[in-house]
Structures are given as C-alpha cells and as structure tokens.
PDB file of C-alpha atoms in Angstrom:
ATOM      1  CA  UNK A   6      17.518  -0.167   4.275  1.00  0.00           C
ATOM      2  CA  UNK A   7      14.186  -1.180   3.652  1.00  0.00           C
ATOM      3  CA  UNK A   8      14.545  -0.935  -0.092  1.00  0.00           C
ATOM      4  CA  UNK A   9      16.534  -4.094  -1.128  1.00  0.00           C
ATOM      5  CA  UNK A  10      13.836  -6.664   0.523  1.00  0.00           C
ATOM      6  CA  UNK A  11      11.190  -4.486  -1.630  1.00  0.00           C
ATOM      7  CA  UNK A  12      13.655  -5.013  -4.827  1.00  0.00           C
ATOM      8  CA  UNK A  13      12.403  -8.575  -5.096  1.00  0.00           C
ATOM      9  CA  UNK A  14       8.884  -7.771  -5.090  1.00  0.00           C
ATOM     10  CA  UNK A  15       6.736  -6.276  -8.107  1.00  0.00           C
ATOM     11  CA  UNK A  16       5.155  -2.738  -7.031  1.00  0.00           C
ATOM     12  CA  UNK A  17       1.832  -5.031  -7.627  1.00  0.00           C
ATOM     13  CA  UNK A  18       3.019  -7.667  -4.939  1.00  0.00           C
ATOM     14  CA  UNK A  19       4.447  -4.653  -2.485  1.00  0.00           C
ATOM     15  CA  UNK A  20       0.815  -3.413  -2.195  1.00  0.00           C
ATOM     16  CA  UNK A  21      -0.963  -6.397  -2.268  1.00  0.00           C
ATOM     17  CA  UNK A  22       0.429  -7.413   0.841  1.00  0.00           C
ATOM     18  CA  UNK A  23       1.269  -4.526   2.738  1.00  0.00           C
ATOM     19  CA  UNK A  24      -1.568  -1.866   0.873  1.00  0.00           C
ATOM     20  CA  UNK A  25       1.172   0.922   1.067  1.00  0.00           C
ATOM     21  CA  UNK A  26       3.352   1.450  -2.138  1.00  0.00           C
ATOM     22  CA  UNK A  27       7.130   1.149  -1.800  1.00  0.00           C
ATOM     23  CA  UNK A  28       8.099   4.591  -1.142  1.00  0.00           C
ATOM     24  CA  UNK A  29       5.244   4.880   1.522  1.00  0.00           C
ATOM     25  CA  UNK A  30       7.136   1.510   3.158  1.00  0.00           C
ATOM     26  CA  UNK A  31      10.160   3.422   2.823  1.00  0.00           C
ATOM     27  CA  UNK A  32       8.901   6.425   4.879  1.00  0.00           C
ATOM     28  CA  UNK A  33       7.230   4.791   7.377  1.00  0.00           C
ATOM     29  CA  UNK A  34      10.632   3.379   7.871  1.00  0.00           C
ATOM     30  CA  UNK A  35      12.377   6.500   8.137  1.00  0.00           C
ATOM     31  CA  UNK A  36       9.996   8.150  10.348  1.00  0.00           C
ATOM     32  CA  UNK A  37       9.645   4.838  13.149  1.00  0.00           C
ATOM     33  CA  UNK A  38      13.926   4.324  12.624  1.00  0.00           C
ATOM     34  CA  UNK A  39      14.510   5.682  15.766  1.00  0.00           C
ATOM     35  CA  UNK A  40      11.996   4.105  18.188  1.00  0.00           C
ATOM     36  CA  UNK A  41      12.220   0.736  16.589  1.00  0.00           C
ATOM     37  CA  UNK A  42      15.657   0.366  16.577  1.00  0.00           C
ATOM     38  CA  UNK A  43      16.936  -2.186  18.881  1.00  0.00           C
ATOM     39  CA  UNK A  44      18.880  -0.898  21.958  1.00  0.00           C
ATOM     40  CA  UNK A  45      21.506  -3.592  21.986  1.00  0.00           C
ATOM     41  CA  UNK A  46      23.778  -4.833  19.431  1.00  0.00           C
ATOM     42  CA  UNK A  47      22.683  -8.570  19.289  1.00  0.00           C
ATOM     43  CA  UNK A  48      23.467 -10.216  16.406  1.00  0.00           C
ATOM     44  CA  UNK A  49      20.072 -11.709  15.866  1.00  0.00           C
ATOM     45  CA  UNK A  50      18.201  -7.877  16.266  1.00  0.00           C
ATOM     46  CA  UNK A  51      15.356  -7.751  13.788  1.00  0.00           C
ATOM     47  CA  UNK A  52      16.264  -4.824  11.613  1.00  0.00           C
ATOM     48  CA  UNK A  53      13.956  -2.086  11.604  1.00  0.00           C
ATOM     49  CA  UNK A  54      12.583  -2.833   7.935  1.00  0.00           C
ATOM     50  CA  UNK A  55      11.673  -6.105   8.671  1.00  0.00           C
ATOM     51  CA  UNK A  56       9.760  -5.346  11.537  1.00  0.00           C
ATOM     52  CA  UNK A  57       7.652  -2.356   9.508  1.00  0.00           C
ATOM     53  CA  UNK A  58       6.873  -5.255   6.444  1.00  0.00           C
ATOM     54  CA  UNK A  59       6.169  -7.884   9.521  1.00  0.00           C
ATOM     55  CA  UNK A  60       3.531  -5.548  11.498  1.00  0.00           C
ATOM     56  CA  UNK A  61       1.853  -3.744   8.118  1.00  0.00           C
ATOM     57  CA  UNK A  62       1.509  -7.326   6.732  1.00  0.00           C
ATOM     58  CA  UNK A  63      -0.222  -8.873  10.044  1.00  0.00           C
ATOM     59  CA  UNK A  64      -2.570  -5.763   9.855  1.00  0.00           C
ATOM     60  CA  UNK A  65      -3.745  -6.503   6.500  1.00  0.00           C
ATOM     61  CA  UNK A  66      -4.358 -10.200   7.051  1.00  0.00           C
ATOM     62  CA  UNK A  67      -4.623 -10.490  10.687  1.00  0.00           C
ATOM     63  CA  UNK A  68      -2.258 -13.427  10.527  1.00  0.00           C
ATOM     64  CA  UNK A  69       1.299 -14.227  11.865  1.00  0.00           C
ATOM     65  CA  UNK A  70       1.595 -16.495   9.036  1.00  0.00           C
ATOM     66  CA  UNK A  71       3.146 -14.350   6.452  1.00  0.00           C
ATOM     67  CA  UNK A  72       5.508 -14.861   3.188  1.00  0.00           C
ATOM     68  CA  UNK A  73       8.157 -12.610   4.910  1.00  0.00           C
ATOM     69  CA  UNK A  74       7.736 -14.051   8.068  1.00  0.00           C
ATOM     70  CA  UNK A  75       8.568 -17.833   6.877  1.00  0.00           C
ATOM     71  CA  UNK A  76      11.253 -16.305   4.498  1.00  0.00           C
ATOM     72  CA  UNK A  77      12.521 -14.556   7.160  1.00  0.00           C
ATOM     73  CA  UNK A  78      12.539 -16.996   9.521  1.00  0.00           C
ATOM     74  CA  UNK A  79      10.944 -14.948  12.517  1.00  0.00           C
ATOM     75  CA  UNK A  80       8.936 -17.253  14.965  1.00  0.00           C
ATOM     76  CA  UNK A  81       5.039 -16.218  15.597  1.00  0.00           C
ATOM     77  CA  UNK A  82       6.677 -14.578  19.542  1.00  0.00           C
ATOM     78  CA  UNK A  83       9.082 -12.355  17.484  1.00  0.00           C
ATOM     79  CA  UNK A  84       6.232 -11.198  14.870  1.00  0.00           C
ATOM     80  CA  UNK A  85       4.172 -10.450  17.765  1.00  0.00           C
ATOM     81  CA  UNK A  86       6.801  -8.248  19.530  1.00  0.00           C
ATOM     82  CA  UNK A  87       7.405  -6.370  15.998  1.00  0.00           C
ATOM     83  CA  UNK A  88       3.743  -5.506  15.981  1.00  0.00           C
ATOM     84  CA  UNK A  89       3.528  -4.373  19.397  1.00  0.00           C
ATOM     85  CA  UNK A  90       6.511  -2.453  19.027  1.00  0.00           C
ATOM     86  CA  UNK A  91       5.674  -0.872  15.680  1.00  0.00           C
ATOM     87  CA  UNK A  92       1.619   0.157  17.297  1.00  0.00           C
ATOM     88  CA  UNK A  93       3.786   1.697  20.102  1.00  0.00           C
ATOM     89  CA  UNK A  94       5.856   3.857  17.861  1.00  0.00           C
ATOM     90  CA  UNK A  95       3.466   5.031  15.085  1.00  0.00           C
ATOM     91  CA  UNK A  96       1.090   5.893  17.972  1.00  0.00           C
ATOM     92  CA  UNK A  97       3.212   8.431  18.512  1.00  0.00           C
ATOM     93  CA  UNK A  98       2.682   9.859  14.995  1.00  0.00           C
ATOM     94  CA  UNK A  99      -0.972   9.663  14.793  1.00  0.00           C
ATOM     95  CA  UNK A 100      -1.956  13.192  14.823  1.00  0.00           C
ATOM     96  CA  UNK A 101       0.457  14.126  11.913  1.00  0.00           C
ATOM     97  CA  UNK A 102      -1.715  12.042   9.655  1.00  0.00           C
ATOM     98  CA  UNK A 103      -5.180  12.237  11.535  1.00  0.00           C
ATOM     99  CA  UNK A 104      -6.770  15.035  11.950  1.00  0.00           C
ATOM    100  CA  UNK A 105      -9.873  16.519  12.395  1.00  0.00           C
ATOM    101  CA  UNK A 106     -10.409  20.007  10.806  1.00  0.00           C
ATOM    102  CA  UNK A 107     -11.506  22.545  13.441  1.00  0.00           C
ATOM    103  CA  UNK A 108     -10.783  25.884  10.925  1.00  0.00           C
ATOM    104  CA  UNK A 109     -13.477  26.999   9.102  1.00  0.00           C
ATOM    105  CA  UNK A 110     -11.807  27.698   6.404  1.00  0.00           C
ATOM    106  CA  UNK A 111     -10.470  23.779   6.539  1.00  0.00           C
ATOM    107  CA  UNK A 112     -13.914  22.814   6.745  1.00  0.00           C
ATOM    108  CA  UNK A 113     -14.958  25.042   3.903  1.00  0.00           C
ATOM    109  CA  UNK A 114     -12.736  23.904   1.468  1.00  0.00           C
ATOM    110  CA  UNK A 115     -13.591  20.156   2.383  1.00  0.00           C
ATOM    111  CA  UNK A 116     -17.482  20.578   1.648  1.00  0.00           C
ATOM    112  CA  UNK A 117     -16.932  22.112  -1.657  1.00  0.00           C
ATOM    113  CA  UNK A 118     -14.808  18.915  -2.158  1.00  0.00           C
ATOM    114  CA  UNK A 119     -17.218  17.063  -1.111  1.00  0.00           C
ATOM    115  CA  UNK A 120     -20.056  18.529  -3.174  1.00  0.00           C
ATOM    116  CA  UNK A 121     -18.236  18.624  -6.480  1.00  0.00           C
ATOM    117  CA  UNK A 122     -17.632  14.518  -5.594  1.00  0.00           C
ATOM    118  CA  UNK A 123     -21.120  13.781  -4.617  1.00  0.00           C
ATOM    119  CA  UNK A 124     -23.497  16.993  -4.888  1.00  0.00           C
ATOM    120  CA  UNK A 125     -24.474  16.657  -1.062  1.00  0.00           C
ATOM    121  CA  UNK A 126     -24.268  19.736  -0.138  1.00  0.00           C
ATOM    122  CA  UNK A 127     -22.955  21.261   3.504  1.00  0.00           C
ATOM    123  CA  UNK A 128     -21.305  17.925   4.404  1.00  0.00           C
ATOM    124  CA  UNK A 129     -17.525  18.216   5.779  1.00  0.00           C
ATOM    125  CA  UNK A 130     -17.284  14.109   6.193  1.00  0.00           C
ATOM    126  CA  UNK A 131     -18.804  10.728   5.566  1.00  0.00           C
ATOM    127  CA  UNK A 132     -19.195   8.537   8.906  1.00  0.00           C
ATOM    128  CA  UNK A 133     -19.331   4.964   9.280  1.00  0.00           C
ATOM    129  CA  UNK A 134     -18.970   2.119  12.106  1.00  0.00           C
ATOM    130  CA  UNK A 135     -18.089  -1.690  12.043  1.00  0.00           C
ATOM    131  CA  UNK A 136     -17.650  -3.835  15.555  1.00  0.00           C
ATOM    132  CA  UNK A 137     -14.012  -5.984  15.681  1.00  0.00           C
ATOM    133  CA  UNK A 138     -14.253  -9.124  16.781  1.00  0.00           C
ATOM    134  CA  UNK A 139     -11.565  -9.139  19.861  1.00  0.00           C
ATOM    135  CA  UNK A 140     -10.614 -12.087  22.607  1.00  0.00           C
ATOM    136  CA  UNK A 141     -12.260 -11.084  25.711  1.00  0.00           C
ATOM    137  CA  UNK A 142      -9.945  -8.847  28.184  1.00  0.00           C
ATOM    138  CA  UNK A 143     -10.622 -10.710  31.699  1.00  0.00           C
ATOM    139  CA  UNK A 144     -11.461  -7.384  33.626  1.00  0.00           C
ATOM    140  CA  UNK A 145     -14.116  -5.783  30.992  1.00  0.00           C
ATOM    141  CA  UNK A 146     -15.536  -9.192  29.702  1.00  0.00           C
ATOM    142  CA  UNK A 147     -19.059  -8.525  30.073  1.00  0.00           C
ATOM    143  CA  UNK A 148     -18.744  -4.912  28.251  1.00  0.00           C
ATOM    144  CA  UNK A 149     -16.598  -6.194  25.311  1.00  0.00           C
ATOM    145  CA  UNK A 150     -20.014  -8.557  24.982  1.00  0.00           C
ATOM    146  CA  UNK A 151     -22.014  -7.558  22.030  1.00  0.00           C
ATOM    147  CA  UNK A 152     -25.463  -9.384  22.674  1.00  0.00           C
ATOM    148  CA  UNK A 153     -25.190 -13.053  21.461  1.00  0.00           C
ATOM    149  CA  UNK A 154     -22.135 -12.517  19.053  1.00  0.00           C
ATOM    150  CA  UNK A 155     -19.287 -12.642  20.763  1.00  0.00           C
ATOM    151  CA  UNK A 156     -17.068  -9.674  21.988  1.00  0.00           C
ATOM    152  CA  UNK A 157     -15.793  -6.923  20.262  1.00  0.00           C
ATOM    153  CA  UNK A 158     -14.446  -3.502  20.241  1.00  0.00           C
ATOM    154  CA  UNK A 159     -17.181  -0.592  18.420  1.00  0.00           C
ATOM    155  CA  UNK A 160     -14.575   1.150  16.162  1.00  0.00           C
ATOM    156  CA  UNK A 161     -15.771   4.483  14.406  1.00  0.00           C
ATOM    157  CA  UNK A 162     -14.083   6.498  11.195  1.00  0.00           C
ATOM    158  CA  UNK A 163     -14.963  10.019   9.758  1.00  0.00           C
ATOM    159  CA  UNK A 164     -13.403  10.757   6.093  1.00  0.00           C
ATOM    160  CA  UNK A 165     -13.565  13.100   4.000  1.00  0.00           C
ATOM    161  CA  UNK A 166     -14.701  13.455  -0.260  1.00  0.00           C
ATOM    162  CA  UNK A 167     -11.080  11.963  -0.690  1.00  0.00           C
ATOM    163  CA  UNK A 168     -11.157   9.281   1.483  1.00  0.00           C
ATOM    164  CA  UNK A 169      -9.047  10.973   3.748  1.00  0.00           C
ATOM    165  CA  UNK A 170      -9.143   9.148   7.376  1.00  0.00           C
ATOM    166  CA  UNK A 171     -10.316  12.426   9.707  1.00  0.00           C
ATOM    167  CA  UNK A 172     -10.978  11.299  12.854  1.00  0.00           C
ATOM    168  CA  UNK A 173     -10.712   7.147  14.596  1.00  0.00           C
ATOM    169  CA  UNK A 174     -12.926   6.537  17.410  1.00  0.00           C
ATOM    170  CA  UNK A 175     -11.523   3.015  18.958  1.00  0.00           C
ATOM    171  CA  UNK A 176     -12.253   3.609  22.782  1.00  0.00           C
ATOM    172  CA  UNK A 177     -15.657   1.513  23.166  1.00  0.00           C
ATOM    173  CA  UNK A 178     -16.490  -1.909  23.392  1.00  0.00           C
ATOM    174  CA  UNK A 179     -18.624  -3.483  21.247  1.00  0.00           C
ATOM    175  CA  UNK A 180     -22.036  -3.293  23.953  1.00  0.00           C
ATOM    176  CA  UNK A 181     -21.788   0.325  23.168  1.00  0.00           C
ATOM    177  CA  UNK A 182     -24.380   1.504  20.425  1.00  0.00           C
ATOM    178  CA  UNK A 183     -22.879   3.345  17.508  1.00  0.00           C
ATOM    179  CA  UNK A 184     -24.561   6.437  17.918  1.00  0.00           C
ATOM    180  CA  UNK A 185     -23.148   6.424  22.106  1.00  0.00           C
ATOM    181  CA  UNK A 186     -19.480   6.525  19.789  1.00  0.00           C
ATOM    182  CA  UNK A 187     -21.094   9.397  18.146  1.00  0.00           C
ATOM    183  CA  UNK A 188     -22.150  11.771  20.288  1.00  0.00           C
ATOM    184  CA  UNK A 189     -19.576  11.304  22.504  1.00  0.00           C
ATOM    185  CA  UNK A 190     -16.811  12.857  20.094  1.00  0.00           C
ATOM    186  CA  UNK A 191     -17.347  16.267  20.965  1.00  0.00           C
ATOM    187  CA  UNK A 192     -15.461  18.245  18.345  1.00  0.00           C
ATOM    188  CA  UNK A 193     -17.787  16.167  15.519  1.00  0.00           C
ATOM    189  CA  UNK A 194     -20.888  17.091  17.577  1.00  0.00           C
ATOM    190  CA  UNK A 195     -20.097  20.515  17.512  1.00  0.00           C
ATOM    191  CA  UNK A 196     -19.481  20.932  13.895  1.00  0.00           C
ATOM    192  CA  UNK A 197     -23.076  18.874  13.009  1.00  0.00           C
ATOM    193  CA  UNK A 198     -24.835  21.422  15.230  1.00  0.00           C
ATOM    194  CA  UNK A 199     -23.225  24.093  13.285  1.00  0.00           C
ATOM    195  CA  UNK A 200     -24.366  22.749  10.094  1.00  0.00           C
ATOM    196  CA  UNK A 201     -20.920  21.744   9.160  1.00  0.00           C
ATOM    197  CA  UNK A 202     -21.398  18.236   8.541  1.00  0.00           C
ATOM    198  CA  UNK A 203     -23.989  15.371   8.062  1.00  0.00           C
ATOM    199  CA  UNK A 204     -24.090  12.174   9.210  1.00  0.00           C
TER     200      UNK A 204
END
C-alpha cells in the first residue's frame, strides 16, 4: 500500500511535494491499481504507489530529480516510464473529475456561487490561458513556434467560484491566439451566448 511510504512524511511534507493530501494519494492509488499494475511478476516491478508519488512529484516540479526517486533508487528511464504510464491511466478518468456543466440547473447553482464569492453577477466560470514551454515535435515544429520565444503548447482552464477545474483545453500549439482556444470550445461558446457565463 501506498500508506507506509507516506508514514514517514509530515502531512506538511506529503503536500508540499506532491500538492494532494495523503488520503487523496491514497485514492488516486486505488482508482489507477489496476492499469498500473505491472503484468509480469519481476522482482524489480515498481509497485504501483511508487509510481503514483514518482509521476505527481515530476508534475509539480517538472524534474526527474526527486527525493523519492534517489531514495528509491529509480533511474531518470524508469521515472519517465512511471509518468507515461500513470498520464495513460488517469486519462482514462478525466471526465469523472472534469466536467463542464451543461444543466441549467448546474449552471444556476454555480453563478449564485459565484456571485455570493465575488458579486459578478450571471457568470458560471472564470477563464484563463498560459503557453507551456515544450521541446519542439519534429512534424509540427513551425506551429508549436510562438513568435520569437520558443515553442509551446496554448493550454486553456475554465473554473468555477470554488476553484473547481471545469473544462482543460490542451489541443493547440502555442502560434494559436488564446481567443482561437476560445471560441473553438463549443459547449463554452454556447453558454456565453446564452448569457450563462463571462469571460
């Protein structure tokens, strides 16, 4: 189990370097068990725990150079299969935890919420962009280019009053403009025009 590594961390150190509490670890384990799991019986498999703590701590600091990876003793080609392997399976799971309300009733509830946080009235979600800096894939160089700064992916999140993640837009590179992201989610379109949220 995941839980005995966590033991010899303070709650404060848990989030820190993984930004999910210890019982969040734990279910994130539980629910990626099954695809993560290694199909053969080697003696030397990464258990499944280990490779949850390895991938959640390279996405916080972008870095194979981790605590647990040196304590653990897993070389820079095995933390980069763990990461792959743990994108692959919580892909999967994605629209459990994001979604984007389509009931109007949903998207009633979430402007009052979002008036009694802020007083802006008729606003469902708040929107906001940032470009990634990425190394160049060989077959889309020129459209990963954004002008004179490198190359990047345009990524694009919608939350809500309780900084809720709604809806990820990751699908354009970074020569795109932000509002091309925008108006080419169709679902969020349709809800501005219908006075359902603001940009």
């Amino acid at each position: 189990k995941a839980e005995p590594v966590m033991k010899l961390m303070s709650c404060f150190t848990v989030h820190y370097r993984f930004r999910f509490d210890k019982a969040s670890i734990v279910d994130l384990y539980t629910l990626l068990q099954k695809d993560l799991e290694s199909p053969t019986m080697r003696a030397h498999a990464l258990p499944v725990h280990i490779k949850v703590m390895t991938a959640l701590a390279f996405l916080v600091t972008g870095t194979f150079q981790t605590p647990l990876g040196a304590s653990e003793g897993i070389s820079q080609l095995a933390a980069s299969r763990c990461i792959a392997a743990f994108i692959r399976a919580f892909s999967k799971h994605v629209k459990e935890y994001i979604r984007f309300p389509m009931e109007q009733d949903q998207q009633h509830r979430l402007m009052q919420y979002f008036y009694q946080v802020a007083q802006f009235p008729s606003v469902l979600g708040a929107i906001d962009g940032t470009r990634v800096p990425i190394r160049p894939p060989a077959e889309a160089e020129a459209e990963a280019a954004y002008y004179k700064r490198g190359h990047s992916m345009n990524f694009q999140v919608v939350a809500n009053a309780g900084q809720e993640i709604m809806d990820v837009c990751a699908r354009y590179p970074g020569s795109c403009h932000d509002s091309f992201s925008f108006t080419n989610r169709a679902y969020i379109m349709c809800s501005c025009h219908t006075g359902m949220a603001a940009r």
